PDB file of C-alpha atoms in Angstrom:
ATOM      1  CA  MET A   1      10.437   6.317 112.384  1.00  0.00           C
ATOM      2  CA  ASP A   2      13.657   7.877 114.597  1.00  0.00           C
ATOM      3  CA  ASP A   3      15.652  11.007 112.702  1.00  0.00           C
ATOM      4  CA  ARG A   4      18.310   8.831 111.759  1.00  0.00           C
ATOM      5  CA  THR A   5      16.047   5.913 110.016  1.00  0.00           C
ATOM      6  CA  LEU A   6      14.064   8.833 108.254  1.00  0.00           C
ATOM      7  CA  GLU A   7      17.021  10.946 107.177  1.00  0.00           C
ATOM      8  CA  ALA A   8      18.623   7.583 105.391  1.00  0.00           C
ATOM      9  CA  PHE A   9      15.381   7.231 103.882  1.00  0.00           C
ATOM     10  CA  LEU A  10      15.140  10.606 102.772  1.00  0.00           C
ATOM     11  CA  THR A  11      18.828  10.504 101.400  1.00  0.00           C
ATOM     12  CA  GLY A  12      18.708   6.881  99.588  1.00  0.00           C
ATOM     13  CA  SER A  13      17.871   6.503  96.008  1.00  0.00           C
ATOM     14  CA  LYS A  14      17.166   9.527  93.910  1.00  0.00           C
ATOM     15  CA  LYS A  15      14.436   7.610  92.147  1.00  0.00           C
ATOM     16  CA  ARG A  16      11.069   8.125  93.618  1.00  0.00           C
ATOM     17  CA  GLU A  17       9.888   5.465  96.463  1.00  0.00           C
ATOM     18  CA  LYS A  18       7.119   3.497  96.220  1.00  0.00           C
ATOM     19  CA  VAL A  19       5.282   3.760  99.666  1.00  0.00           C
ATOM     20  CA  LEU A  20       2.743   1.652 101.224  1.00  0.00           C
ATOM     21  CA  VAL A  21      -0.247   3.549 102.251  1.00  0.00           C
ATOM     22  CA  SER A  22      -3.494   2.441 104.110  1.00  0.00           C
ATOM     23  CA  ALA A  23      -6.078   3.111 101.677  1.00  0.00           C
ATOM     24  CA  CYS A  24      -8.636   4.938 103.921  1.00  0.00           C
ATOM     25  CA  LEU A  25      -6.102   7.706 104.380  1.00  0.00           C
ATOM     26  CA  LEU A  26      -6.033   8.217 100.919  1.00  0.00           C
ATOM     27  CA  GLY A  27      -9.964   8.703 100.864  1.00  0.00           C
ATOM     28  CA  ILE A  28     -10.973   5.116  99.765  1.00  0.00           C
ATOM     29  CA  ALA A  29     -14.041   4.210 101.888  1.00  0.00           C
ATOM     30  CA  CYS A  30     -12.723   0.566 103.160  1.00  0.00           C
ATOM     31  CA  ARG A  31     -13.289   0.871 106.698  1.00  0.00           C
ATOM     32  CA  TYR A  32     -15.195  -1.302 108.916  1.00  0.00           C
ATOM     33  CA  ASP A  33     -17.934   1.384 108.977  1.00  0.00           C
ATOM     34  CA  GLY A  34     -17.690   1.757 105.370  1.00  0.00           C
ATOM     35  CA  LYS A  35     -15.867   5.326 105.118  1.00  0.00           C
ATOM     36  CA  SER A  36     -12.287   6.572 104.846  1.00  0.00           C
ATOM     37  CA  LYS A  37     -10.012   8.659 107.453  1.00  0.00           C
ATOM     38  CA  LYS A  38      -9.071  10.773 104.385  1.00  0.00           C
ATOM     39  CA  CYS A  39      -5.580  12.524 105.772  1.00  0.00           C
ATOM     40  CA  ALA A  40      -5.041  15.530 103.337  1.00  0.00           C
ATOM     41  CA  GLU A  41      -1.391  15.594 104.270  1.00  0.00           C
ATOM     42  CA  VAL A  42      -0.785  12.266 103.707  1.00  0.00           C
ATOM     43  CA  GLU A  43      -2.289  12.800 100.058  1.00  0.00           C
ATOM     44  CA  ARG A  44       0.313  15.674  99.485  1.00  0.00           C
ATOM     45  CA  LEU A  45       3.124  13.389 100.345  1.00  0.00           C
ATOM     46  CA  GLU A  46       1.961  11.669  96.902  1.00  0.00           C
ATOM     47  CA  ARG A  47       4.024  14.374  95.146  1.00  0.00           C
ATOM     48  CA  PHE A  48       7.256  13.173  96.381  1.00  0.00           C
ATOM     49  CA  PHE A  49       6.478   9.397  96.590  1.00  0.00           C
ATOM     50  CA  ASP A  50       4.669   7.040  94.295  1.00  0.00           C
ATOM     51  CA  PHE A  51       1.633   5.613  96.301  1.00  0.00           C
ATOM     52  CA  VAL A  52       0.606   1.428  96.582  1.00  0.00           C
ATOM     53  CA  PRO A  53      -2.739   1.899  98.517  1.00  0.00           C
ATOM     54  CA  VAL A  54      -3.720  -1.157 100.515  1.00  0.00           C
ATOM     55  CA  CYS A  55      -6.520  -2.292 102.934  1.00  0.00           C
ATOM     56  CA  PRO A  56      -5.096  -5.392 104.575  1.00  0.00           C
ATOM     57  CA  GLU A  57      -8.500  -6.254 105.856  1.00  0.00           C
ATOM     58  CA  VAL A  58     -10.248  -6.093 102.280  1.00  0.00           C
ATOM     59  CA  LEU A  59      -6.883  -8.090 101.061  1.00  0.00           C
ATOM     60  CA  GLY A  60      -7.615 -10.758 103.750  1.00  0.00           C
ATOM     61  CA  GLY A  61     -11.106 -11.178 102.200  1.00  0.00           C
ATOM     62  CA  LEU A  62     -13.486  -9.048 104.558  1.00  0.00           C
ATOM     63  CA  LYS A  63     -16.038  -6.989 103.233  1.00  0.00           C
ATOM     64  CA  THR A  64     -16.907  -3.288 103.450  1.00  0.00           C
ATOM     65  CA  PRO A  65     -18.493  -2.589 105.919  1.00  0.00           C
ATOM     66  CA  ARG A  66     -18.075  -5.304 108.252  1.00  0.00           C
ATOM     67  CA  ASP A  67     -18.521  -5.942 112.198  1.00  0.00           C
ATOM     68  CA  PRO A  68     -15.802  -3.877 114.186  1.00  0.00           C
ATOM     69  CA  ALA A  69     -12.842  -5.932 114.915  1.00  0.00           C
ATOM     70  CA  GLU A  70     -10.183  -5.659 117.859  1.00  0.00           C
ATOM     71  CA  ILE A  71      -7.211  -7.582 118.897  1.00  0.00           C
ATOM     72  CA  ARG A  72      -7.699  -9.306 122.179  1.00  0.00           C
ATOM     73  CA  GLU A  73      -5.203 -12.196 123.816  1.00  0.00           C
ATOM     74  CA  GLY A  74      -3.677 -12.346 120.676  1.00  0.00           C
ATOM     75  CA  LYS A  75      -6.842 -13.100 118.336  1.00  0.00           C
ATOM     76  CA  VAL A  76      -8.607 -10.422 115.898  1.00  0.00           C
ATOM     77  CA  MET A  77     -12.185 -10.964 117.170  1.00  0.00           C
ATOM     78  CA  THR A  78     -15.483  -8.967 115.989  1.00  0.00           C
ATOM     79  CA  ARG A  79     -17.809  -7.216 118.293  1.00  0.00           C
ATOM     80  CA  LYS A  80     -19.821 -10.332 117.614  1.00  0.00           C
ATOM     81  CA  GLY A  81     -17.479 -12.737 118.940  1.00  0.00           C
ATOM     82  CA  ARG A  82     -16.402 -14.288 115.486  1.00  0.00           C
ATOM     83  CA  ASP A  83     -12.500 -14.823 115.042  1.00  0.00           C
ATOM     84  CA  VAL A  84     -11.430 -13.045 111.956  1.00  0.00           C
ATOM     85  CA  THR A  85      -7.451 -13.525 113.018  1.00  0.00           C
ATOM     86  CA  GLN A  86      -6.708 -15.425 109.686  1.00  0.00           C
ATOM     87  CA  ASN A  87      -8.457 -12.785 107.531  1.00  0.00           C
ATOM     88  CA  TYR A  88      -5.918 -10.242 109.126  1.00  0.00           C
ATOM     89  CA  LYS A  89      -3.145 -12.409 108.895  1.00  0.00           C
ATOM     90  CA  ASP A  90      -4.045 -13.173 105.103  1.00  0.00           C
ATOM     91  CA  GLY A  91      -4.023  -9.440 104.381  1.00  0.00           C
ATOM     92  CA  ALA A  92      -1.109  -8.965 106.291  1.00  0.00           C
ATOM     93  CA  TYR A  93       0.792 -11.402 104.128  1.00  0.00           C
ATOM     94  CA  TRP A  94      -0.516  -9.711 100.631  1.00  0.00           C
ATOM     95  CA  ALA A  95       0.277  -6.259 102.275  1.00  0.00           C
ATOM     96  CA  LEU A  96       3.914  -7.718 102.629  1.00  0.00           C
ATOM     97  CA  ALA A  97       3.955  -9.171  99.408  1.00  0.00           C
ATOM     98  CA  ALA A  98       3.187  -5.997  97.678  1.00  0.00           C
ATOM     99  CA  CYS A  99       6.295  -4.283  99.796  1.00  0.00           C
ATOM    100  CA  LYS A 100       8.229  -7.273  98.315  1.00  0.00           C
ATOM    101  CA  VAL A 101       7.241  -7.071  94.571  1.00  0.00           C
ATOM    102  CA  LYS A 102       7.417  -3.020  94.391  1.00  0.00           C
ATOM    103  CA  GLY A 103      10.478  -3.006  96.611  1.00  0.00           C
ATOM    104  CA  ILE A 104       8.870  -0.715  99.283  1.00  0.00           C
ATOM    105  CA  ARG A 105      10.867   0.276 102.246  1.00  0.00           C
ATOM    106  CA  LEU A 106       7.982   2.726 103.838  1.00  0.00           C
ATOM    107  CA  ALA A 107       4.733   2.497 105.269  1.00  0.00           C
ATOM    108  CA  ILE A 108       2.204   4.804 106.077  1.00  0.00           C
ATOM    109  CA  LEU A 109      -0.508   3.150 108.251  1.00  0.00           C
ATOM    110  CA  LYS A 110      -3.436   3.900 110.320  1.00  0.00           C
ATOM    111  CA  GLU A 111      -3.108   4.247 113.869  1.00  0.00           C
ATOM    112  CA  ASN A 112      -5.009   2.203 116.160  1.00  0.00           C
ATOM    113  CA  SER A 113      -6.447  -0.285 113.334  1.00  0.00           C
ATOM    114  CA  PRO A 114      -6.015  -3.625 114.300  1.00  0.00           C
ATOM    115  CA  SER A 115      -4.570  -4.270 111.200  1.00  0.00           C
ATOM    116  CA  CYS A 116      -2.588  -1.073 110.523  1.00  0.00           C
ATOM    117  CA  GLY A 117      -1.939   0.450 114.182  1.00  0.00           C
ATOM    118  CA  VAL A 118       2.070   1.202 114.309  1.00  0.00           C
ATOM    119  CA  HIS A 119       1.906   2.299 118.068  1.00  0.00           C
ATOM    120  CA  ASP A 120      -1.585   1.808 119.306  1.00  0.00           C
ATOM    121  CA  ILE A 121      -4.576  -0.466 118.834  1.00  0.00           C
ATOM    122  CA  HIS A 122      -7.931  -0.386 120.386  1.00  0.00           C
ATOM    123  CA  ASP A 123      -7.880  -2.712 123.852  1.00  0.00           C
ATOM    124  CA  GLY A 124      -9.683  -5.443 122.589  1.00  0.00           C
ATOM    125  CA  LEU A 125     -13.092  -4.808 124.589  1.00  0.00           C
ATOM    126  CA  PHE A 126     -14.697  -2.414 122.238  1.00  0.00           C
ATOM    127  CA  SER A 127     -14.254   0.568 124.700  1.00  0.00           C
ATOM    128  CA  GLY A 128     -13.059   3.053 122.577  1.00  0.00           C
ATOM    129  CA  LYS A 129      -9.848   3.214 124.751  1.00  0.00           C
ATOM    130  CA  THR A 130      -6.751   2.381 122.720  1.00  0.00           C
ATOM    131  CA  ILE A 131      -3.282   0.839 124.274  1.00  0.00           C
ATOM    132  CA  GLU A 132       0.311   0.638 123.148  1.00  0.00           C
ATOM    133  CA  GLY A 133       0.475  -2.167 120.339  1.00  0.00           C
ATOM    134  CA  LYS A 134       0.866  -2.911 116.996  1.00  0.00           C
ATOM    135  CA  GLY A 135      -1.998  -4.252 114.271  1.00  0.00           C
ATOM    136  CA  ILE A 136      -1.687  -7.555 112.752  1.00  0.00           C
ATOM    137  CA  ALA A 137       0.048  -6.027 109.199  1.00  0.00           C
ATOM    138  CA  ALA A 138       2.296  -3.553 111.241  1.00  0.00           C
ATOM    139  CA  GLN A 139       3.302  -6.467 112.970  1.00  0.00           C
ATOM    140  CA  THR A 140       4.189  -8.628 109.517  1.00  0.00           C
ATOM    141  CA  LEU A 141       5.855  -5.458 108.015  1.00  0.00           C
ATOM    142  CA  GLU A 142       8.171  -4.941 111.054  1.00  0.00           C
ATOM    143  CA  LYS A 143       9.144  -8.204 110.995  1.00  0.00           C
ATOM    144  CA  ASN A 144      10.291  -7.754 107.530  1.00  0.00           C
ATOM    145  CA  HIS A 145      11.733  -4.476 108.122  1.00  0.00           C
ATOM    146  CA  ILE A 146       9.561  -2.454 106.402  1.00  0.00           C
ATOM    147  CA  ALA A 147       9.598   0.941 107.980  1.00  0.00           C
ATOM    148  CA  MET A 148       6.458   2.109 109.507  1.00  0.00           C
ATOM    149  CA  ILE A 149       5.409   5.440 110.117  1.00  0.00           C
ATOM    150  CA  ASP A 150       1.338   6.970 111.365  1.00  0.00           C
ATOM    151  CA  GLU A 151      -0.538   9.516 110.042  1.00  0.00           C
ATOM    152  CA  GLU A 152       0.671  11.741 112.456  1.00  0.00           C
ATOM    153  CA  GLU A 153       4.215  11.073 111.718  1.00  0.00           C
ATOM    154  CA  ALA A 154       3.608  11.373 107.971  1.00  0.00           C
ATOM    155  CA  LYS A 155       2.623  15.224 108.386  1.00  0.00           C
ATOM    156  CA  THR A 156       6.204  15.513 110.219  1.00  0.00           C
ATOM    157  CA  LEU A 157       7.365  13.950 107.056  1.00  0.00           C
ATOM    158  CA  LEU A 158       5.373  16.285 104.759  1.00  0.00           C
ATOM    159  CA  ALA A 159       6.591  19.260 106.422  1.00  0.00           C
ATOM    160  CA  ILE A 160      10.322  18.289 106.303  1.00  0.00           C
ATOM    161  CA  LEU A 161      10.053  17.370 102.562  1.00  0.00           C
ATOM    162  CA  GLU A 162       8.262  20.689 101.844  1.00  0.00           C
ATOM    163  CA  GLU A 163      10.875  22.800 103.692  1.00  0.00           C
ATOM    164  CA  ARG A 164      13.618  20.713 101.913  1.00  0.00           C
ATOM    165  CA  HIS A 165      11.927  21.574  98.340  1.00  0.00           C
ATOM    166  CA  ALA A 166      10.736  24.930  99.020  1.00  0.00           C
TER     167      ALA A 166
END
């Protein structure tokens, strides 16, 4: 999110904004490995926003834990070779539906995820390397003009908000 977009978001309505958040960042054990990626700074942002936690993979019908998946040639494939693209598309649809119903304009998403990656995703080869790209839910949200930041950018947002409210 560039500085002008961030400033417009911060100076918009005086009511508490609802923000879509990757559930794993809030400590919910919904990742493929059955764990979370809890981020204390993201959690602290709840002081300023009303959170709507989602896990697009779970919304798309996948269980926890599940076989890891990565985007390869436009499809989401598990390590075992199962095509789960439709599950990811379904989860993206429901995440977008939550944004529309709740009037959400911002999402804080887990970077590198095949669903939620904002800037980077895994390379599709299960090599552990990342490449530039967006997850399936992030692509859908972007097409529908939902601003997105990852957990590192959320830390910057928290610092700005805490400084303004000190």
